[in-house]
XYZ file of N, CA and C in Angstrom:
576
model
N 137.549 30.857 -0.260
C 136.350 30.372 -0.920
C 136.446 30.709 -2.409
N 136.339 29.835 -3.536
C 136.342 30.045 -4.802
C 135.366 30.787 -4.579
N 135.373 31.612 -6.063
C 134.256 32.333 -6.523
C 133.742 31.771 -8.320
N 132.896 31.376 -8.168
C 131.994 31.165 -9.709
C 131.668 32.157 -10.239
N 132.614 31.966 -11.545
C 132.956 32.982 -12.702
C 131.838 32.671 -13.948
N 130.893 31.384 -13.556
C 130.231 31.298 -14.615
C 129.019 31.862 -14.711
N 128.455 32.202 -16.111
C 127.738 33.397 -15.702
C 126.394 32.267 -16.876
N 125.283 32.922 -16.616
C 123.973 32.385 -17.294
C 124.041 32.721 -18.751
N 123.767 31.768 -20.004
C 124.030 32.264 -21.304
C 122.691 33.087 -21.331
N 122.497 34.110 -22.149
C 122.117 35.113 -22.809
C 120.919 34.249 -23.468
N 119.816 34.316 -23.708
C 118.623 33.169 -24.376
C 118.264 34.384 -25.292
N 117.777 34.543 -26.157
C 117.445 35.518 -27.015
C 115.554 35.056 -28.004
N 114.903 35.704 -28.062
C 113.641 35.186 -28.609
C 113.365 36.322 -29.827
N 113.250 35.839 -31.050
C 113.076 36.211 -32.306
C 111.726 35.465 -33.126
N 110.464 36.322 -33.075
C 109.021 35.373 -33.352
C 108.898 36.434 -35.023
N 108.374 35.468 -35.704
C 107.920 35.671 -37.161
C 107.033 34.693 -37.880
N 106.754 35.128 -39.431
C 106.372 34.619 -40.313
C 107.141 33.834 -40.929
N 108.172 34.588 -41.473
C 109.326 34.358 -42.297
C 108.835 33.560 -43.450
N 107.866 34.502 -44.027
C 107.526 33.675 -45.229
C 108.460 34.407 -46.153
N 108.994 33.388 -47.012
C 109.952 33.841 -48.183
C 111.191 33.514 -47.672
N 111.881 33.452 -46.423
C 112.864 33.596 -46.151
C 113.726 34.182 -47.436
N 114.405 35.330 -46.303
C 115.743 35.952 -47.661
C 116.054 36.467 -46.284
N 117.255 37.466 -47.637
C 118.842 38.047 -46.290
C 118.024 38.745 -45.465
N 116.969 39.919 -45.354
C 116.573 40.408 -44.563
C 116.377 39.971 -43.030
N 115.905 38.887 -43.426
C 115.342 37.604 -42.303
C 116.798 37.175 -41.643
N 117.155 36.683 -42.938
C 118.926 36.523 -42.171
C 119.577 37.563 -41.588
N 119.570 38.317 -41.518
C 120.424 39.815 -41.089
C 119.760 39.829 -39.998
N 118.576 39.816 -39.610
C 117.659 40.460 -38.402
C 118.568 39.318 -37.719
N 118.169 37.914 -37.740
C 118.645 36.975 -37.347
C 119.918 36.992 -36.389
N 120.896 37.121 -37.449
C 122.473 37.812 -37.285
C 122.295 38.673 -36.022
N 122.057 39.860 -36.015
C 121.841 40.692 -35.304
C 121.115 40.375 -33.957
N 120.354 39.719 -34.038
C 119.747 39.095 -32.553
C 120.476 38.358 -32.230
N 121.118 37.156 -32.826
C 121.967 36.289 -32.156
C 123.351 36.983 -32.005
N 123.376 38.081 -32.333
C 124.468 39.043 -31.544
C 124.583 39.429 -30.356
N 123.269 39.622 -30.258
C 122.624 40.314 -28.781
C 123.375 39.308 -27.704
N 122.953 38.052 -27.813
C 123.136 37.201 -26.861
C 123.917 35.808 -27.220
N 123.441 34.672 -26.205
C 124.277 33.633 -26.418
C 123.761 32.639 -27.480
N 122.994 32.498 -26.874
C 121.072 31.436 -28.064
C 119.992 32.361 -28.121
N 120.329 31.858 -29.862
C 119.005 32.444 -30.433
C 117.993 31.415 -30.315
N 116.393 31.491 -30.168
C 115.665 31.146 -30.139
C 114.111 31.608 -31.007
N 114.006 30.768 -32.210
C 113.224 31.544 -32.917
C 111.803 31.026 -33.232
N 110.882 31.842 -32.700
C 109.844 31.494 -32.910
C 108.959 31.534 -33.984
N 108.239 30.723 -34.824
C 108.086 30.676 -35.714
C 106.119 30.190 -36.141
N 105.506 30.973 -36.257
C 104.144 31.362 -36.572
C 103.263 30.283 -37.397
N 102.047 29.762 -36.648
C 101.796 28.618 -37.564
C 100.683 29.238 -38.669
N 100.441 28.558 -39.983
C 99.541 29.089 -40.583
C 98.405 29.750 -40.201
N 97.855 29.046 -38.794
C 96.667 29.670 -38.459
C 96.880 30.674 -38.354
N 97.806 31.031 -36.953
C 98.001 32.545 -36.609
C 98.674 33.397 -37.560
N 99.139 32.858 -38.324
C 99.739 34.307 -39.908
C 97.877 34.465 -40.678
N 97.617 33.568 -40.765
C 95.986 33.766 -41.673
C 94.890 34.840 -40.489
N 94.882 34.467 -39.737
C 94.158 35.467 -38.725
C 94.484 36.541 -38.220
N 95.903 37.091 -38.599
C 96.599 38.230 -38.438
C 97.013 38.669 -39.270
N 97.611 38.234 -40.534
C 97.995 39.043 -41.540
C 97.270 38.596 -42.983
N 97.059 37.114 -42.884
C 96.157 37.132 -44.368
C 97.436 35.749 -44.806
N 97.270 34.747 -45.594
C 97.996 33.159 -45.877
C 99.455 34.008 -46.236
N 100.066 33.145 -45.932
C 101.781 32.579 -46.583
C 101.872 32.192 -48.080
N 102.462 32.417 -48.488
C 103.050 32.040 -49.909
C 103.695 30.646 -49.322
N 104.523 30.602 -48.184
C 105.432 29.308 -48.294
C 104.418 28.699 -47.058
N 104.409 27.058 -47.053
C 103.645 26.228 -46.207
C 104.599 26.205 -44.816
N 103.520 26.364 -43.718
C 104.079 25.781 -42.746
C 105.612 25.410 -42.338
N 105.927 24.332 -42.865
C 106.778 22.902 -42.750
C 108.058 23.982 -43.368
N 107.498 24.420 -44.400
C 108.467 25.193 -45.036
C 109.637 26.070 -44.621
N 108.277 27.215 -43.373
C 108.721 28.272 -42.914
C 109.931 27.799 -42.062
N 109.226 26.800 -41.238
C 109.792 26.160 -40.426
C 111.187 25.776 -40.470
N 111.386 24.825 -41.703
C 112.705 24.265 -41.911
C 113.634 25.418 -42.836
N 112.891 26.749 -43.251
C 114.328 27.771 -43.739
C 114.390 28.038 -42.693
N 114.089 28.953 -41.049
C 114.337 29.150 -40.289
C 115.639 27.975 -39.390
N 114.736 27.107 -39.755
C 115.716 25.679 -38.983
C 117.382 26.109 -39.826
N 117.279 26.077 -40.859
C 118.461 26.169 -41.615
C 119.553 27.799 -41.383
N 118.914 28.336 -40.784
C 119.933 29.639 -41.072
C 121.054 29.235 -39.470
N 121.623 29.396 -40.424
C 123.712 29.760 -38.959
C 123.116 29.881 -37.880
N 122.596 31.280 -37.776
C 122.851 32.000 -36.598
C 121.502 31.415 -35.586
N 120.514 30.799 -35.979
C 119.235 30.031 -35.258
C 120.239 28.740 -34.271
N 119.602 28.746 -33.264
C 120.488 27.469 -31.986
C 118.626 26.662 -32.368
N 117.648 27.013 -32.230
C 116.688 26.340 -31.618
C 115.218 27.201 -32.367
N 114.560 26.041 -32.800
C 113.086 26.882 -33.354
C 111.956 26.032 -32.625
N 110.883 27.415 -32.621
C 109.967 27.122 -31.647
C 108.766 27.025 -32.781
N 107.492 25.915 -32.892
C 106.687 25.932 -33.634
C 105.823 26.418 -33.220
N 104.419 27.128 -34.391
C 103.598 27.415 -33.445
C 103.516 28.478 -32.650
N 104.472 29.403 -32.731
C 104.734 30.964 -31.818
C 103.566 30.840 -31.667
N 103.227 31.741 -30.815
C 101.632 32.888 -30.923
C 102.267 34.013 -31.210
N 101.292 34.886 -32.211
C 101.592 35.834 -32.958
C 101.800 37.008 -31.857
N 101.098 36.863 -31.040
C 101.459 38.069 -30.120
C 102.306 37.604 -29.156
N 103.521 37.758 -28.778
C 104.351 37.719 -27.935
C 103.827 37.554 -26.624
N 104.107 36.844 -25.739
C 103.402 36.884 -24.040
C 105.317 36.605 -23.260
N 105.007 36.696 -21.884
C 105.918 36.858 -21.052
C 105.433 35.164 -20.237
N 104.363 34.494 -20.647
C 104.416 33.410 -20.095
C 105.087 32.431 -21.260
N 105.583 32.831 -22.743
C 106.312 32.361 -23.853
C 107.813 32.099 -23.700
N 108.279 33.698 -22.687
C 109.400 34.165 -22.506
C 110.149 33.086 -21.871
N 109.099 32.880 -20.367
C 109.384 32.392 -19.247
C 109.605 30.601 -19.539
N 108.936 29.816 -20.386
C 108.914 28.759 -20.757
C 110.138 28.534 -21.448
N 110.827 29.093 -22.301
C 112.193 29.085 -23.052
C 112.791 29.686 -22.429
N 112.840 30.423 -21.288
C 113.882 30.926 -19.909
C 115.000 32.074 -21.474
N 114.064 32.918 -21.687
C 114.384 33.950 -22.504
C 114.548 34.561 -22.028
N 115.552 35.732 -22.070
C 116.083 36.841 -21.555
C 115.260 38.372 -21.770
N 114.919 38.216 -23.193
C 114.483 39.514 -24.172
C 114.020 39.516 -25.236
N 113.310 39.709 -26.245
C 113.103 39.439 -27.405
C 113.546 40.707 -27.853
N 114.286 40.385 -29.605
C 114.424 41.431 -30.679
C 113.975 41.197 -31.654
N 113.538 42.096 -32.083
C 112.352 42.691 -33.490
C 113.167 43.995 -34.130
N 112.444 44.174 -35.387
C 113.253 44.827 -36.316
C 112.247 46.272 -35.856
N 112.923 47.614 -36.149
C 112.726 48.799 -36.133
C 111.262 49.051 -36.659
N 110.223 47.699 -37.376
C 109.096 48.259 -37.990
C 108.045 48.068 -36.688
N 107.028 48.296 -37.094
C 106.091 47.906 -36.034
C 105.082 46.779 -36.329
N 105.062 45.742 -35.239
C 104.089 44.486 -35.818
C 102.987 44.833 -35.245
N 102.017 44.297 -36.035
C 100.290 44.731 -35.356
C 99.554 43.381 -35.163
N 99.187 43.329 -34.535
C 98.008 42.065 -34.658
C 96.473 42.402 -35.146
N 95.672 41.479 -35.309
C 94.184 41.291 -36.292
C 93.660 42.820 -35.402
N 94.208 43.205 -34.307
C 93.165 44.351 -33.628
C 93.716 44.746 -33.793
N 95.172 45.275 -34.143
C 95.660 46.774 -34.304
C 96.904 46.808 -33.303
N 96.602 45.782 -32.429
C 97.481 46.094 -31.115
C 98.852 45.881 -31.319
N 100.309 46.457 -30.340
C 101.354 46.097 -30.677
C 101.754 44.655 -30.395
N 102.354 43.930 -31.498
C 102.436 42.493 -30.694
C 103.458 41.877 -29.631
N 104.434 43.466 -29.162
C 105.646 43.282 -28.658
C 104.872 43.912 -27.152
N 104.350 44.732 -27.281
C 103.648 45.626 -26.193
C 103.906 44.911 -25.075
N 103.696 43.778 -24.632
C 103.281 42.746 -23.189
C 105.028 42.826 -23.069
N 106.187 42.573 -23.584
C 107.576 42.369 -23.420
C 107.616 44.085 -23.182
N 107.516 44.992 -24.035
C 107.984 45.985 -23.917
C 107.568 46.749 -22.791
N 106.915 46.704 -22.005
C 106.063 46.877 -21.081
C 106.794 46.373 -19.696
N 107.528 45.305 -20.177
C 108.094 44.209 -18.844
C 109.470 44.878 -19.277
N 110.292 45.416 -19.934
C 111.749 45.649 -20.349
C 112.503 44.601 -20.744
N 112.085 43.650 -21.347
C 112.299 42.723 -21.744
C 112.363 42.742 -23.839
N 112.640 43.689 -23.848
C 112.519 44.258 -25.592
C 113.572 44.840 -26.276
N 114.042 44.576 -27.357
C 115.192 45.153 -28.139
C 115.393 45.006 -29.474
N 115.372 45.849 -29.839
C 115.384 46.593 -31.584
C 116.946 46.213 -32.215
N 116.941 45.690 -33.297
C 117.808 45.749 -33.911
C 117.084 46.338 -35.493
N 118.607 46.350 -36.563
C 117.738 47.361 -37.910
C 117.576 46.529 -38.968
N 116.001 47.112 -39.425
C 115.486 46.378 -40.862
C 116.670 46.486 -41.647
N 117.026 45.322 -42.451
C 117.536 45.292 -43.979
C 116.932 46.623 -44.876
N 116.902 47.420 -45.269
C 116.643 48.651 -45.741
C 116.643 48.172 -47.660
N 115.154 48.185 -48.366
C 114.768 47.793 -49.449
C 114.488 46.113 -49.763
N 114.881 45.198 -48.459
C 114.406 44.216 -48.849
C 113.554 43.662 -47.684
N 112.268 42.788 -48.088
C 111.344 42.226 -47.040
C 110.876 41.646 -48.276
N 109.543 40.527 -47.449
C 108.812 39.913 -48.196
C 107.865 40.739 -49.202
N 107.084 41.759 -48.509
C 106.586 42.560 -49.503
C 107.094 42.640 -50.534
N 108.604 43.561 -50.744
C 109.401 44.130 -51.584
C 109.411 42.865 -52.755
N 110.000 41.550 -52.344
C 109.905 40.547 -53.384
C 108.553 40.056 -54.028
N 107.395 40.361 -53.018
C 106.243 39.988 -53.706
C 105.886 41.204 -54.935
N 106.085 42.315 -54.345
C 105.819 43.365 -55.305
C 106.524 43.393 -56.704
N 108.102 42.782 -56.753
C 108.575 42.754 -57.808
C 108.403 41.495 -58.707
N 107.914 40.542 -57.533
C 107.343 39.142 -58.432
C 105.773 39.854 -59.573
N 105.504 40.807 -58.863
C 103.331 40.891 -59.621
C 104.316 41.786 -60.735
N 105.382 43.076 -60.396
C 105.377 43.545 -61.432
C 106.078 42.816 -62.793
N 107.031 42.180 -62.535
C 107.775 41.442 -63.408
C 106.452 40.187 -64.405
N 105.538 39.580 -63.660
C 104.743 38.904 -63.852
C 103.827 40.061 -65.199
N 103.522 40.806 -64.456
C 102.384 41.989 -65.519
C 103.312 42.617 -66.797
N 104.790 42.644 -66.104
C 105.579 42.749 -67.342
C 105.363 42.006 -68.784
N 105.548 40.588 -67.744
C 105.734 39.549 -68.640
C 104.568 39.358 -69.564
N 103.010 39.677 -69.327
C 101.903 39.262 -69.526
C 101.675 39.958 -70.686
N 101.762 41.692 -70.192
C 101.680 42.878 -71.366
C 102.622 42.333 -73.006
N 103.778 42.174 -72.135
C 104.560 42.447 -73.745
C 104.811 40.730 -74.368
N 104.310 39.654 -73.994
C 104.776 38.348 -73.937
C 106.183 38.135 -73.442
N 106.171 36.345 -73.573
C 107.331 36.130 -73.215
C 108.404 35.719 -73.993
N 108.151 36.008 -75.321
C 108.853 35.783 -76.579
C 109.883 37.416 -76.632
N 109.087 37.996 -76.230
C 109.247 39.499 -77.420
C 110.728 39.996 -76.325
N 110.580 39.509 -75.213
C 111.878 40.092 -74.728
C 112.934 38.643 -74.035
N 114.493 39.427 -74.252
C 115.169 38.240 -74.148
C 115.959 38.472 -72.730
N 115.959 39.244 -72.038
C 116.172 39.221 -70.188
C 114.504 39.419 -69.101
N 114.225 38.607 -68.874
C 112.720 38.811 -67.450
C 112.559 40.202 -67.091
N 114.026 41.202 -66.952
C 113.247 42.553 -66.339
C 114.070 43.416 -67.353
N 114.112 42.884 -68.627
C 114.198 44.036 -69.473
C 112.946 44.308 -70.171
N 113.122 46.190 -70.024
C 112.109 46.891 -70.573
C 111.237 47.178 -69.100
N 110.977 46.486 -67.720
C 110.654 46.965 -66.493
C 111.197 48.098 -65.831
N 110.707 49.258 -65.675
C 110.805 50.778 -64.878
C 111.781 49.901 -63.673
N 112.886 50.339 -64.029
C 114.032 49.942 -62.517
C 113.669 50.468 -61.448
N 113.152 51.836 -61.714
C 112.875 52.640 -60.067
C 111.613 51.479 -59.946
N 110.808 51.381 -60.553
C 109.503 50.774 -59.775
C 109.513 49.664 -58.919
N 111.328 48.824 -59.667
C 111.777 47.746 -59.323
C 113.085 47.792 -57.589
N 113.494 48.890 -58.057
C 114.198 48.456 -57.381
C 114.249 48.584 -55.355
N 113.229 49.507 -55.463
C 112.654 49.617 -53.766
C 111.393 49.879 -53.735
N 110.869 48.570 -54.047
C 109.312 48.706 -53.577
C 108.689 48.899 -52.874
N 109.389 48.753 -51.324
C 108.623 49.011 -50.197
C 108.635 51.002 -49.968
N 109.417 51.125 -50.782
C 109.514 52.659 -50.144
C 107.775 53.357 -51.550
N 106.835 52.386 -51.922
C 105.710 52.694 -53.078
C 106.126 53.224 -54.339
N 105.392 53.085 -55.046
C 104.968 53.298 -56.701
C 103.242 54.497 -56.817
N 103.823 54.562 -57.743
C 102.195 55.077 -58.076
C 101.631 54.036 -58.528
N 100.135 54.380 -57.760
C 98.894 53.090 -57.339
C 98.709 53.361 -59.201
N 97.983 51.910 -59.779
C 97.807 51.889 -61.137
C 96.998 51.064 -61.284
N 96.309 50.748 -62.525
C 94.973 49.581 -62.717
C 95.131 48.065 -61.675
N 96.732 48.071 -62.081
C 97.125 46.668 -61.149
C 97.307 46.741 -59.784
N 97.181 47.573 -59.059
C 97.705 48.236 -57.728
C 96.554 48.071 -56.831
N 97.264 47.775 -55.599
C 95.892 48.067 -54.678
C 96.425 47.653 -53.316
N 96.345 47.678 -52.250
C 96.677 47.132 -50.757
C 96.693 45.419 -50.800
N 97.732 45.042 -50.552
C 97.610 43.771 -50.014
C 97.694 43.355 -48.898
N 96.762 43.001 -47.875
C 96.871 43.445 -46.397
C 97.206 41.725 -45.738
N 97.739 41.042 -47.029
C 98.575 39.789 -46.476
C 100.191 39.914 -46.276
N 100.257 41.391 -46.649
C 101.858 41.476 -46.669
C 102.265 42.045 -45.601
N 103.486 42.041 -45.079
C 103.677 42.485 -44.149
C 103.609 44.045 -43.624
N 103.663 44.898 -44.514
C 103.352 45.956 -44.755
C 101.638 47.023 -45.351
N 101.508 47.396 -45.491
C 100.714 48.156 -46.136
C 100.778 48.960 -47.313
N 101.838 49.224 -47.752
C 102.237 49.660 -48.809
C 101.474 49.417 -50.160
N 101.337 50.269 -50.749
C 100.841 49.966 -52.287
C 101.327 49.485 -53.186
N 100.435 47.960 -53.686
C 101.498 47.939 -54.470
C 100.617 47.447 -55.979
């Protein structure tokens, strides 16, 4: 009697914002579609990013088609729900979902992986370390307040004369200042 050597591909589920898309996003990416055979990435519609974290910088359509575009994506899902469910899993015949080492919260506080992690159906791979959306929004306001204070005549490079430390890992904070304050649309909490 033969024996069947073929085995079930690996389905992998990766849910976000991915507003901004950058390498971070790509790396997590990478790394999940390591895990397994197909990546499968779910991808958050305006509503549910506005009722959980506060609007997108990039539209919809947007998020959508950088996600569509990266290598390591087989398949994008519109529309995620922000909180992960196991009846999500089961519909894309997903194996597991991976998320990065931070913790996602939803509008109540709750974990949004909790319902997978709960089932063993969960797996961590590692944040990009100094870059996320925050980090670029934070260096977009400071470079911007740069620009505002001293004009845009008086200097001849965008982040010359800008505090490099302030610049160069934002997510790890600054000291809070007139311009500073929580932005609780970012993915983080951090001050910025």
């Amino acid at each position: 009697m033969a024996q069947d050597n073929t085995r079930k591909p690996v389905r992998v589920w990766v849910d976000g914002c991915f507003d901004m898309m950058h390498f971070g996003h790509a790396n997590a990416l990478r790394q999940a579609r390591a895990m397994g055979d197909y990546l499968v990435v779910g991808v958050h519609s305006d509503a549910e990013v506005e009722q959980n974290k506060g609007p997108c910088v990039m539209k919809e359509e947007e998020r959508y088609a950088a996600v569509a575009g990266c290598k390591w994506v087989d398949e994008v899902v519109r529309d995620a729900p922000y909180v992960t469910t196991m009846e999500m899993l089961d519909t894309y015949d997903i194996d597991f979902v991976v998320h990065g080492d931070d913790i996602t919260t939803a509008a109540d506080g709750s974990d949004c992986y909790q319902l997978v992690k709960d089932a063993g159906r969960y797996r961590e791979c590692r944040r990009t370390v100094g870059v996320s959306t925050t980090e670029l929004v934070g260096r977009m306001l400071l470079l911007t307040r740069d620009h505002h204070i001293r004009g845009s005549r008086s200097v001849r490079s965008p982040i010359q004369g800008v505090d490099a430390a302030a610049v160069a890992d934002f997510s790890q904070g600054i000291p809070a200042g007139a311009l500073t304050g929580i932005a609780h649309y970012l993915s983080t909490s951090k001050k910025i």
